[in-house]
Coordinates of C-alpha atoms in Angstrom, one line a residue:
M1 CA -0.3 0.1 -0.3
K2 CA 2.8 2.2 0.9
K3 CA 4.5 1.6 -2.3
I4 CA 1.2 2.5 -4.4
T5 CA 1.0 5.9 -2.2
A6 CA 4.5 6.7 -3.2
L7 CA 4.2 5.9 -6.7
V8 CA 0.7 8.2 -7.2
L9 CA 2.3 10.8 -5.5
V10 CA 5.8 11.2 -7.4
L11 CA 3.5 10.6 -10.6
I12 CA 1.2 13.7 -8.8
L13 CA 4.3 15.4 -8.5
F14 CA 6.1 15.3 -12.4
S15 CA 2.1 16.2 -14.0
I16 CA 2.7 19.4 -11.8
V17 CA 6.1 19.7 -13.5
F18 CA 5.5 19.6 -16.6
V19 CA 2.0 21.0 -16.3
G20 CA 3.4 24.4 -14.7
A21 CA 6.2 24.3 -16.7
E22 CA 6.2 27.8 -18.9
T23 CA 5.1 27.2 -22.9
P24 CA 6.9 28.6 -25.2
P25 CA 5.2 31.3 -26.8
E26 CA 3.7 30.5 -30.8
L27 CA 5.9 31.1 -33.6
K28 CA 4.3 33.0 -36.0
E29 CA 4.0 31.1 -39.3
G30 CA 5.1 33.2 -41.5
S31 CA 5.1 33.0 -45.3
F32 CA 8.9 31.2 -46.1
T33 CA 8.6 29.8 -49.5
Y34 CA 11.3 28.1 -51.6
V35 CA 12.1 27.1 -55.8
T36 CA 14.1 24.1 -56.6
V37 CA 15.4 24.3 -60.3
P38 CA 17.9 21.4 -61.3
I39 CA 21.3 22.2 -62.7
I40 CA 23.2 21.0 -65.8
K41 CA 26.3 22.6 -65.8
V42 CA 28.1 25.1 -63.9
L43 CA 30.6 27.4 -65.5
E44 CA 33.1 29.5 -63.4
Q45 CA 34.5 32.9 -64.2
R46 CA 36.0 35.3 -61.9
N47 CA 33.6 36.9 -60.5
Y48 CA 30.9 34.8 -61.0
Y49 CA 29.4 31.4 -61.4
V50 CA 27.3 31.1 -64.8
V51 CA 24.8 27.9 -64.3
Y52 CA 23.2 26.1 -66.8
Y53 CA 19.2 25.7 -65.5
Q54 CA 16.5 23.4 -66.2
K55 CA 13.1 25.2 -67.0
F56 CA 10.0 23.9 -67.9
G57 CA 9.9 21.0 -70.2
T58 CA 13.3 20.6 -72.3
K59 CA 14.1 24.3 -72.3
L60 CA 17.2 25.8 -70.7
G61 CA 17.9 28.9 -69.5
C62 CA 21.9 30.9 -68.2
V63 CA 22.2 33.1 -65.2
S64 CA 25.0 34.7 -63.7
I65 CA 25.1 34.8 -60.0
P66 CA 27.7 37.4 -58.2
R67 CA 30.6 35.0 -56.4
E68 CA 30.3 37.3 -53.4
W69 CA 27.3 36.1 -52.7
F70 CA 28.8 32.8 -51.4
M71 CA 32.1 34.9 -49.6
Q72 CA 32.0 34.1 -46.5
G73 CA 32.2 36.4 -43.3
K74 CA 30.8 38.8 -46.2
A75 CA 27.4 41.3 -44.4
N76 CA 26.0 40.6 -48.1
R77 CA 26.5 37.4 -48.3
K78 CA 23.2 36.0 -49.8
G79 CA 23.9 32.7 -51.2
L80 CA 25.6 28.6 -49.8
V81 CA 27.1 26.6 -51.9
K82 CA 27.1 23.3 -50.6
P83 CA 27.8 19.9 -51.2
L84 CA 25.8 17.2 -53.1
V85 CA 24.0 14.7 -51.6
K86 CA 24.8 10.9 -53.0
N87 CA 22.7 10.0 -55.2
C88 CA 21.0 12.9 -56.0
D89 CA 21.6 15.8 -58.9
P90 CA 22.7 19.0 -59.2
Y91 CA 20.1 21.7 -58.3
I92 CA 19.6 25.5 -56.8
S93 CA 17.2 26.6 -54.4
I94 CA 16.1 30.3 -53.6
F95 CA 14.4 31.0 -50.7
F96 CA 12.1 33.8 -50.2
K97 CA 10.6 35.3 -46.8
D98 CA 7.5 37.2 -46.9
G99 CA 7.7 37.2 -50.7
E100 CA 11.0 38.9 -50.1
F101 CA 14.1 37.4 -51.5
A102 CA 16.0 35.7 -48.6
R103 CA 18.5 33.1 -49.5
L104 CA 20.0 31.2 -52.7
D105 CA 21.4 27.5 -52.3
L106 CA 23.8 25.6 -54.9
N107 CA 23.5 22.1 -54.3
V108 CA 26.5 21.0 -56.3
P109 CA 29.3 18.4 -56.0
S110 CA 32.1 19.3 -54.5
N111 CA 34.8 17.7 -56.4
K112 CA 35.7 20.7 -59.3
M113 CA 36.8 18.1 -61.5
H114 CA 33.0 16.6 -62.1
T115 CA 31.8 16.8 -65.5
M116 CA 28.8 19.3 -64.1
W117 CA 31.4 22.0 -63.4
G118 CA 33.3 24.0 -66.1
V119 CA 35.4 27.2 -67.2
F120 CA 33.2 29.9 -68.5
T121 CA 36.0 30.8 -71.3
G122 CA 32.4 33.4 -73.1
S123 CA 33.1 36.8 -73.6
V124 CA 29.9 37.8 -72.6
L125 CA 28.6 37.4 -69.4
P126 CA 24.9 36.3 -69.6
S127 CA 22.4 38.7 -67.6
E128 CA 22.9 38.8 -63.4
I129 CA 20.1 36.5 -61.5
D130 CA 17.4 38.4 -60.2
P131 CA 15.7 36.0 -57.5
Q132 CA 11.9 37.5 -58.4
A133 CA 12.2 37.3 -62.4
F134 CA 14.4 34.1 -62.6
V135 CA 11.0 31.8 -60.0
H136 CA 8.0 33.7 -62.4
G137 CA 10.4 33.0 -65.3
L138 CA 10.8 29.5 -65.6

């Protein structure tokens, strides 16, 4: 009988602790969205990444992305180059918070000898990426 009483008291004590604990403030549901697009090829240039990506259907698109967006320690860092997960094709993800551009991720193989990487040898760069237009112009 004493064991049952002690067990009931312990259960009551634990329930009081959990019920009396502060509940975290509710998180506001913001409009955080993203768009993911397959990458065909990434060409490196001194100041830009030139990215060929797949549009809807069989069409290709091409944009240049400033390399300064990806530099660590910069206040205006807008992007990340992430190593690609095994058995996954390269892709670009563009994130928006409350309708405004937040961040861009290039998910590509970390080995620069991969066939997806290349060097831009042209003289005229494609237009610089405009995230809003990029998403709507897919």
